[in-house]
């Protein structure tokens, strides 16, 4: 592996013009393909094998005329203080609002007038009403004109004295990504790179190559979007991970190139050596990331599978960029800029006392420049006190991980948005006037004549909504009569606030009920209610000879969270197990990959504990500006594991591969640890600070769930890079000694040899050129 990559690096260095041209053609070609590709499909959300999805598939078949996949906006109207929503003047303004919304956009299908069904749409105290605006397109396809028209109509009603707020998936999200905090993170990253390399050109190279790799990857996803059903949001994870690993991989290779130049190698030799050694680490680190992302397929949620595979493709592009484009750019950079000065020895001719003093002063200056760096000093400290460092690191992270045992998963809703958004205000108005469960109604489908589920089509219909307004009418009485009987039974379930009358389809074989809980959509009581309703439905199916399914957006979110919760341990076992095998091949050791995997699990547990403490329990909520502590977003642990696993293995492979390289070349175990930190400590620390800066930028966003993602990733990188890789790992090496590199002979014969440490390079490449010896003469 090292020999092949070294030849590839030397070839890219020599043919720098051709290599750069090929990558530019790929970049431009992908950009053209993306710009001419059809519009990516709208997001589709399906969970095969769940009761919620089965019910939505049934509705798509039995209610073909219902727009269950169209976007909706629920506009909440409150009368001025001291008046009722039914007073003549207020009613006139509300009806004007209904008219304005109906004519606001060609995408609007209709508007439900609250005065036509006051029992459902007007609160018990008569102060608040809501009306539903239905669109003929999914939420992702609602255009700016429709958004602006909705905003204009509600603003006009506010000017008339009404309190008007709007929620639902058709309402424009007010929080925007890429704010000031993210820009500050990027600036900090650039500053750290400048400090690391001491050169603007060297610092800019990782950023430029990472952006090129991400650009090609994202353009490829856009170009193939319509073919493989990749929505616009599929590229989110790909961009985040692609940028992170792209910077890291280029940083590792550029740093190794400068180290090889300091040893006296020519630029071409240094480029080949850098790609052969650091490039080998990059390839295997990239493989571990690809394993983690492709492993999302075990969750069996198509949306996550597509996101994982798309991100894995972007990582593969980042690896190719690092081992080909980076050495080509190194060939274009000025030699003086990319070279790191090594220590030069001077043979002094003592012609006078003045020259002797001058030579001694110069030697002292050189000695100060070549004194042990911070990484070396820290490694030696850990080697002297391994037990203390190990106990402090493990006990500290273990303590922080304790809250993770109380982890509760949920999906983001309008109740967790910033209190300044119209969605959150509408949510609060509905909770106050109609009860907290009104924001998360459950839909119960009752089908007569079939109980085996063979008539479901499996069509993806989205999450849908259930309002119970009774707009669907049916000709038959079979399903409706059974549903009414079932509704009376379900109404007796603790936690049910109300059950709507049944609505049947035209064939009369399927009916719908709307169940309103007494608790909010993200509360634990609602999850327990869904399970209780499903348990009750099991007995009712036999007595009514019908098939009963509980669904709705709230139930779908609960099933989604449960699916991810059930898949978390299998996913961890898969990625950690495969990475263990991969690292065993790389490091020719059993204990090194074992401690790498255990250290990763410890840092992830600590990060989850910190997230639970802050976002679920509300600790330091004022510091982070969290408006409503609640369940942790269901997708956050899976995404965090994928991202942090990739970065953790990057740091592990790069840092330990230098140790393995020194050990393979004859260094004692302790010397190998010090050598690894001397060459890799600063680079790994810089890479971690860069990632923490970028991720921390998300913490200042208004949306609590965006804050959560940024906080989780930043704190996880902090724990893994600086506690696990920088403290626990060298402490374990100090305690294990040569045993750390133990590998059974039978296993050594089975495992393929990839030569990451570059042993064959030492035999095939010439030794470094000796530094020029200068003589001081008078």
GROMACS .gro file of N, CA and C in nm, residues 497-610:
model
  342
  497UNK      N    1  -5.827   1.284   2.530
  497UNK     CA    2  -5.911   1.401   2.555
  497UNK      C    3  -6.042   1.393   2.479
  498UNK      N    4  -6.036   1.351   2.352
  498UNK     CA    5  -6.158   1.341   2.271
  498UNK      C    6  -6.132   1.251   2.152
  499UNK      N    7  -6.242   1.198   2.097
  499UNK     CA    8  -6.237   1.116   1.976
  499UNK      C    9  -6.341   1.171   1.879
  500UNK      N   10  -6.303   1.198   1.756
  500UNK     CA   11  -6.394   1.256   1.658
  500UNK      C   12  -6.488   1.150   1.601
  501UNK      N   13  -6.600   1.190   1.542
  501UNK     CA   14  -6.685   1.094   1.472
  501UNK      C   15  -6.609   1.031   1.355
  502UNK      N   16  -6.647   0.909   1.320
  502UNK     CA   17  -6.577   0.837   1.213
  502UNK      C   18  -6.613   0.895   1.077
  503UNK      N   19  -6.518   0.890   0.985
  503UNK     CA   20  -6.538   0.930   0.846
  503UNK      C   21  -6.496   0.813   0.757
  504UNK      N   22  -6.588   0.767   0.670
  504UNK     CA   23  -6.562   0.651   0.585
  504UNK      C   24  -6.527   0.693   0.444
  505UNK      N   25  -6.463   0.603   0.371
  505UNK     CA   26  -6.432   0.630   0.231
  505UNK      C   27  -6.554   0.597   0.144
  506UNK      N   28  -6.545   0.621   0.014
  506UNK     CA   29  -6.659   0.600  -0.075
  506UNK      C   30  -6.701   0.454  -0.080
  507UNK      N   31  -6.604   0.362  -0.071
  507UNK     CA   32  -6.638   0.220  -0.076
  507UNK      C   33  -6.698   0.170   0.054
  508UNK      N   34  -6.683   0.247   0.159
  508UNK     CA   35  -6.741   0.210   0.286
  508UNK      C   36  -6.669   0.100   0.360
  509UNK      N   37  -6.547   0.066   0.318
  509UNK     CA   38  -6.474  -0.042   0.384
  509UNK      C   39  -6.362   0.007   0.474
  510UNK      N   40  -6.338   0.137   0.477
  510UNK     CA   41  -6.233   0.196   0.562
  510UNK      C   42  -6.282   0.327   0.620
  511UNK      N   43  -6.254   0.351   0.747
  511UNK     CA   44  -6.295   0.473   0.814
  511UNK      C   45  -6.178   0.529   0.895
  512UNK      N   46  -6.189   0.657   0.929
  512UNK     CA   47  -6.083   0.726   1.002
  512UNK      C   48  -6.142   0.790   1.127
  513UNK      N   49  -6.068   0.780   1.237
  513UNK     CA   50  -6.100   0.848   1.362
  513UNK      C   51  -5.982   0.938   1.399
  514UNK      N   52  -6.012   1.050   1.463
  514UNK     CA   53  -5.906   1.135   1.514
  514UNK      C   54  -5.912   1.135   1.666
  515UNK      N   55  -5.803   1.097   1.729
  515UNK     CA   56  -5.793   1.090   1.875
  515UNK      C   57  -5.701   1.203   1.922
  516UNK      N   58  -5.752   1.288   2.010
  516UNK     CA   59  -5.673   1.399   2.065
  516UNK      C   60  -5.626   1.361   2.204
  517UNK      N   61  -5.495   1.353   2.228
  517UNK     CA   62  -5.443   1.320   2.361
  517UNK      C   63  -5.458   1.437   2.459
  518UNK      N   64  -5.442   1.409   2.585
  518UNK     CA   65  -5.441   1.515   2.686
  518UNK      C   66  -5.301   1.573   2.703
  519UNK      N   67  -5.199   1.507   2.648
  519UNK     CA   68  -5.060   1.551   2.661
  519UNK      C   69  -5.005   1.597   2.527
  520UNK      N   70  -4.895   1.668   2.532
  520UNK     CA   71  -4.833   1.722   2.411
  520UNK      C   72  -4.768   1.615   2.326
  521UNK      N   73  -4.737   1.647   2.200
  521UNK     CA   74  -4.685   1.546   2.107
  521UNK      C   75  -4.549   1.490   2.145
  522UNK      N   76  -4.467   1.564   2.220
  522UNK     CA   77  -4.334   1.514   2.254
  522UNK      C   78  -4.325   1.461   2.397
  523UNK      N   79  -4.438   1.456   2.467
  523UNK     CA   80  -4.435   1.411   2.605
  523UNK      C   81  -4.433   1.258   2.612
  524UNK      N   82  -4.374   1.207   2.720
  524UNK     CA   83  -4.367   1.062   2.741
  524UNK      C   84  -4.507   1.002   2.752
  525UNK      N   85  -4.601   1.076   2.809
  525UNK     CA   86  -4.737   1.026   2.825
  525UNK      C   87  -4.802   0.997   2.690
  526UNK      N   88  -4.770   1.078   2.588
  526UNK     CA   89  -4.828   1.055   2.456
  526UNK      C   90  -4.774   0.927   2.395
  527UNK      N   91  -4.645   0.902   2.415
  527UNK     CA   92  -4.587   0.776   2.366
  527UNK      C   93  -4.652   0.656   2.434
  528UNK      N   94  -4.676   0.669   2.564
  528UNK     CA   95  -4.743   0.561   2.636
  528UNK      C   96  -4.887   0.544   2.588
  529UNK      N   97  -4.953   0.656   2.554
  529UNK     CA   98  -5.089   0.648   2.504
  529UNK      C   99  -5.096   0.574   2.371
  530UNK      N  100  -5.001   0.601   2.281
  530UNK     CA  101  -5.000   0.533   2.152
  530UNK      C  102  -4.988   0.382   2.172
  531UNK      N  103  -4.902   0.341   2.264
  531UNK     CA  104  -4.887   0.198   2.291
  531UNK      C  105  -5.014   0.140   2.352
  532UNK      N  106  -5.078   0.217   2.443
  532UNK     CA  107  -5.202   0.170   2.504
  532UNK      C  108  -5.313   0.156   2.400
  533UNK      N  109  -5.324   0.251   2.308
  533UNK     CA  110  -5.426   0.243   2.204
  533UNK      C  111  -5.403   0.121   2.114
  534UNK      N  112  -5.278   0.093   2.083
  534UNK     CA  113  -5.248  -0.023   1.999
  534UNK      C  114  -5.277  -0.153   2.073
  535UNK      N  115  -5.252  -0.155   2.203
  535UNK     CA  116  -5.285  -0.274   2.281
  535UNK      C  117  -5.436  -0.296   2.285
  536UNK      N  118  -5.511  -0.186   2.305
  536UNK     CA  119  -5.657  -0.195   2.308
  536UNK      C  120  -5.711  -0.236   2.171
  537UNK      N  121  -5.650  -0.185   2.064
  537UNK     CA  122  -5.695  -0.217   1.929
  537UNK      C  123  -5.682  -0.365   1.900
  538UNK      N  124  -5.584  -0.431   1.961
  538UNK     CA  125  -5.567  -0.574   1.937
  538UNK      C  126  -5.689  -0.655   1.979
  539UNK      N  127  -5.747  -0.618   2.092
  539UNK     CA  128  -5.867  -0.687   2.136
  539UNK      C  129  -5.991  -0.648   2.057
  540UNK      N  130  -5.998  -0.520   2.018
  540UNK     CA  131  -6.115  -0.472   1.943
  540UNK      C  132  -6.119  -0.531   1.802
  541UNK      N  133  -6.006  -0.565   1.746
  541UNK     CA  134  -6.005  -0.623   1.611
  541UNK      C  135  -6.084  -0.753   1.606
  542UNK      N  136  -6.070  -0.831   1.709
  542UNK     CA  137  -6.141  -0.959   1.711
  542UNK      C  138  -6.291  -0.940   1.730
  543UNK      N  139  -6.330  -0.847   1.817
  543UNK     CA  140  -6.473  -0.829   1.844
  543UNK      C  141  -6.547  -0.756   1.732
  544UNK      N  142  -6.476  -0.675   1.654
  544UNK     CA  143  -6.540  -0.601   1.545
  544UNK      C  144  -6.506  -0.655   1.407
  545UNK      N  145  -6.426  -0.760   1.401
  545UNK     CA  146  -6.385  -0.819   1.273
  545UNK      C  147  -6.329  -0.713   1.179
  546UNK      N  148  -6.239  -0.633   1.231
  546UNK     CA  149  -6.180  -0.524   1.153
  546UNK      C  150  -6.029  -0.518   1.180
  547UNK      N  151  -5.966  -0.438   1.101
  547UNK     CA  152  -5.821  -0.415   1.112
  547UNK      C  153  -5.800  -0.272   1.158
  548UNK      N  154  -5.733  -0.252   1.272
  548UNK     CA  155  -5.719  -0.120   1.333
  548UNK      C  156  -5.571  -0.083   1.337
  549UNK      N  157  -5.540   0.037   1.287
  549UNK     CA  158  -5.402   0.087   1.285
  549UNK      C  159  -5.400   0.227   1.343
  550UNK      N  160  -5.301   0.255   1.428
  550UNK     CA  161  -5.284   0.388   1.487
  550UNK      C  162  -5.170   0.458   1.417
  551UNK      N  163  -5.197   0.576   1.364
  551UNK     CA  164  -5.095   0.650   1.289
  551UNK      C  165  -5.111   0.799   1.315
  552UNK      N  166  -5.074   0.881   1.218
  552UNK     CA  167  -5.070   1.025   1.236
  552UNK      C  168  -4.928   1.072   1.253
  553UNK      N  169  -4.906   1.200   1.243
  553UNK     CA  170  -4.770   1.253   1.250
  553UNK      C  171  -4.705   1.221   1.382
  554UNK      N  172  -4.779   1.236   1.492
  554UNK     CA  173  -4.721   1.209   1.623
  554UNK      C  174  -4.682   1.062   1.636
  555UNK      N  175  -4.771   0.972   1.594
  555UNK     CA  176  -4.740   0.830   1.601
  555UNK      C  177  -4.623   0.794   1.509
  556UNK      N  178  -4.618   0.858   1.392
  556UNK     CA  179  -4.507   0.835   1.300
  556UNK      C  180  -4.375   0.876   1.365
  557UNK      N  181  -4.374   0.990   1.431
  557UNK     CA  182  -4.252   1.035   1.499
  557UNK      C  183  -4.214   0.940   1.611
  558UNK      N  184  -4.311   0.888   1.683
  558UNK     CA  185  -4.282   0.793   1.791
  558UNK      C  186  -4.224   0.666   1.734
  559UNK      N  187  -4.282   0.615   1.626
  559UNK     CA  188  -4.229   0.495   1.562
  559UNK      C  189  -4.089   0.518   1.507
  560UNK      N  190  -4.067   0.638   1.452
  560UNK     CA  191  -3.936   0.672   1.398
  560UNK      C  192  -3.831   0.669   1.509
  561UNK      N  193  -3.865   0.729   1.623
  561UNK     CA  194  -3.771   0.732   1.735
  561UNK      C  195  -3.744   0.592   1.787
  562UNK      N  196  -3.848   0.509   1.793
  562UNK     CA  197  -3.831   0.373   1.841
  562UNK      C  198  -3.745   0.292   1.744
  563UNK      N  199  -3.767   0.312   1.615
  563UNK     CA  200  -3.687   0.241   1.515
  563UNK      C  201  -3.539   0.276   1.529
  564UNK      N  202  -3.509   0.405   1.546
  564UNK     CA  203  -3.370   0.446   1.562
  564UNK      C  204  -3.312   0.397   1.694
  565UNK      N  205  -3.394   0.399   1.798
  565UNK     CA  206  -3.348   0.350   1.927
  565UNK      C  207  -3.312   0.202   1.920
  566UNK      N  208  -3.396   0.124   1.853
  566UNK     CA  209  -3.370  -0.020   1.839
  566UNK      C  210  -3.247  -0.048   1.751
  567UNK      N  211  -3.221   0.043   1.656
  567UNK     CA  212  -3.110   0.020   1.562
  567UNK      C  213  -2.977   0.072   1.615
  568UNK      N  214  -2.978   0.145   1.725
  568UNK     CA  215  -2.856   0.210   1.772
  568UNK      C  216  -2.747   0.109   1.809
  569UNK      N  217  -2.780   0.009   1.888
  569UNK     CA  218  -2.680  -0.090   1.929
  569UNK      C  219  -2.632  -0.176   1.811
  570UNK      N  220  -2.722  -0.227   1.724
  570UNK     CA  221  -2.672  -0.300   1.606
  570UNK      C  222  -2.582  -0.214   1.517
  571UNK      N  223  -2.617  -0.086   1.503
  571UNK     CA  224  -2.535   0.003   1.421
  571UNK      C  225  -2.397   0.020   1.484
  572UNK      N  226  -2.393   0.041   1.615
  572UNK     CA  227  -2.266   0.055   1.683
  572UNK      C  228  -2.182  -0.072   1.669
  573UNK      N  229  -2.247  -0.187   1.687
  573UNK     CA  230  -2.175  -0.314   1.677
  573UNK      C  231  -2.117  -0.332   1.537
  574UNK      N  232  -2.194  -0.292   1.435
  574UNK     CA  233  -2.147  -0.309   1.297
  574UNK      C  234  -2.026  -0.222   1.268
  575UNK      N  235  -2.038  -0.091   1.294
  575UNK     CA  236  -1.929   0.000   1.256
  575UNK      C  237  -1.806  -0.023   1.342
  576UNK      N  238  -1.826  -0.047   1.471
  576UNK     CA  239  -1.711  -0.069   1.557
  576UNK      C  240  -1.645  -0.203   1.524
  577UNK      N  241  -1.725  -0.304   1.495
  577UNK     CA  242  -1.669  -0.435   1.461
  577UNK      C  243  -1.589  -0.432   1.332
  578UNK      N  244  -1.644  -0.373   1.228
  578UNK     CA  245  -1.572  -0.365   1.101
  578UNK      C  246  -1.448  -0.277   1.114
  579UNK      N  247  -1.460  -0.166   1.188
  579UNK     CA  248  -1.344  -0.080   1.208
  579UNK      C  249  -1.235  -0.153   1.288
  580UNK      N  250  -1.277  -0.236   1.383
  580UNK     CA  251  -1.179  -0.313   1.459
  580UNK      C  252  -1.097  -0.403   1.367
  581UNK      N  253  -1.164  -0.471   1.275
  581UNK     CA  254  -1.093  -0.558   1.181
  581UNK      C  255  -1.000  -0.477   1.092
  582UNK      N  256  -1.048  -0.361   1.046
  582UNK     CA  257  -0.969  -0.277   0.958
  582UNK      C  258  -0.844  -0.225   1.028
  583UNK      N  259  -0.861  -0.179   1.153
  583UNK     CA  260  -0.747  -0.126   1.228
  583UNK      C  261  -0.650  -0.237   1.267
  584UNK      N  262  -0.701  -0.358   1.285
  584UNK     CA  263  -0.613  -0.469   1.316
  584UNK      C  264  -0.520  -0.498   1.197
  585UNK      N  265  -0.572  -0.483   1.076
  585UNK     CA  266  -0.489  -0.500   0.957
  585UNK      C  267  -0.386  -0.388   0.949
  586UNK      N  268  -0.429  -0.266   0.981
  586UNK     CA  269  -0.340  -0.150   0.969
  586UNK      C  270  -0.226  -0.157   1.069
  587UNK      N  271  -0.258  -0.184   1.197
  587UNK     CA  272  -0.159  -0.173   1.304
  587UNK      C  273  -0.097  -0.307   1.344
  588UNK      N  274  -0.141  -0.419   1.285
  588UNK     CA  275  -0.087  -0.551   1.318
  588UNK      C  276  -0.090  -0.572   1.468
  589UNK      N  277  -0.205  -0.549   1.527
  589UNK     CA  278  -0.219  -0.559   1.672
  589UNK      C  279  -0.365  -0.589   1.706
  590UNK      N  280  -0.384  -0.654   1.820
  590UNK     CA  281  -0.520  -0.679   1.870
  590UNK      C  282  -0.561  -0.571   1.969
  591UNK      N  283  -0.470  -0.530   2.055
  591UNK     CA  284  -0.504  -0.436   2.162
  591UNK      C  285  -0.518  -0.293   2.111
  592UNK      N  286  -0.442  -0.254   2.010
  592UNK     CA  287  -0.452  -0.116   1.960
  592UNK      C  288  -0.591  -0.087   1.904
  593UNK      N  289  -0.645  -0.168   1.814
  593UNK     CA  290  -0.781  -0.140   1.767
  593UNK      C  291  -0.886  -0.157   1.877
  594UNK      N  292  -0.862  -0.247   1.973
  594UNK     CA  293  -0.958  -0.266   2.082
  594UNK      C  294  -0.969  -0.140   2.166
  595UNK      N  295  -0.856  -0.083   2.204
  595UNK     CA  296  -0.863   0.040   2.284
  595UNK      C  297  -0.912   0.158   2.202
  596UNK      N  298  -0.888   0.157   2.070
  596UNK     CA  299  -0.943   0.263   1.985
  596UNK      C  300  -1.095   0.258   1.985
  597UNK      N  301  -1.151   0.138   1.975
  597UNK     CA  302  -1.296   0.123   1.973
  597UNK      C  303  -1.356   0.157   2.109
  598UNK      N  304  -1.294   0.108   2.217
  598UNK     CA  305  -1.347   0.137   2.350
  598UNK      C  306  -1.335   0.286   2.383
  599UNK      N  307  -1.227   0.349   2.340
  599UNK     CA  308  -1.213   0.492   2.363
  599UNK      C  309  -1.319   0.571   2.289
  600UNK      N  310  -1.352   0.529   2.166
  600UNK     CA  311  -1.457   0.595   2.090
  600UNK      C  312  -1.592   0.582   2.161
  601UNK      N  313  -1.624   0.464   2.209
  601UNK     CA  314  -1.750   0.444   2.279
  601UNK      C  315  -1.757   0.530   2.405
  602UNK      N  316  -1.644   0.545   2.473
  602UNK     CA  317  -1.642   0.627   2.594
  602UNK      C  318  -1.667   0.774   2.561
  603UNK      N  319  -1.604   0.824   2.455
  603UNK     CA  320  -1.623   0.964   2.419
  603UNK      C  321  -1.765   0.990   2.369
  604UNK      N  322  -1.824   0.895   2.295
  604UNK     CA  323  -1.962   0.910   2.249
  604UNK      C  324  -2.058   0.911   2.367
  605UNK      N  325  -2.037   0.820   2.463
  605UNK     CA  326  -2.123   0.816   2.581
  605UNK      C  327  -2.115   0.946   2.659
  606UNK      N  328  -1.994   1.001   2.673
  606UNK     CA  329  -1.978   1.127   2.745
  606UNK      C  330  -2.047   1.241   2.671
  607UNK      N  331  -2.035   1.242   2.536
  607UNK     CA  332  -2.100   1.347   2.457
  607UNK      C  333  -2.252   1.338   2.470
  608UNK      N  334  -2.306   1.215   2.465
  608UNK     CA  335  -2.451   1.198   2.482
  608UNK      C  336  -2.494   1.242   2.621
  609UNK      N  337  -2.412   1.212   2.722
  609UNK     CA  338  -2.444   1.256   2.856
  609UNK      C  339  -2.450   1.408   2.867
  610UNK      N  340  -2.355   1.476   2.805
  610UNK     CA  341  -2.356   1.622   2.807
  610UNK      C  342  -2.478   1.678   2.735
   0.00000   0.00000   0.00000
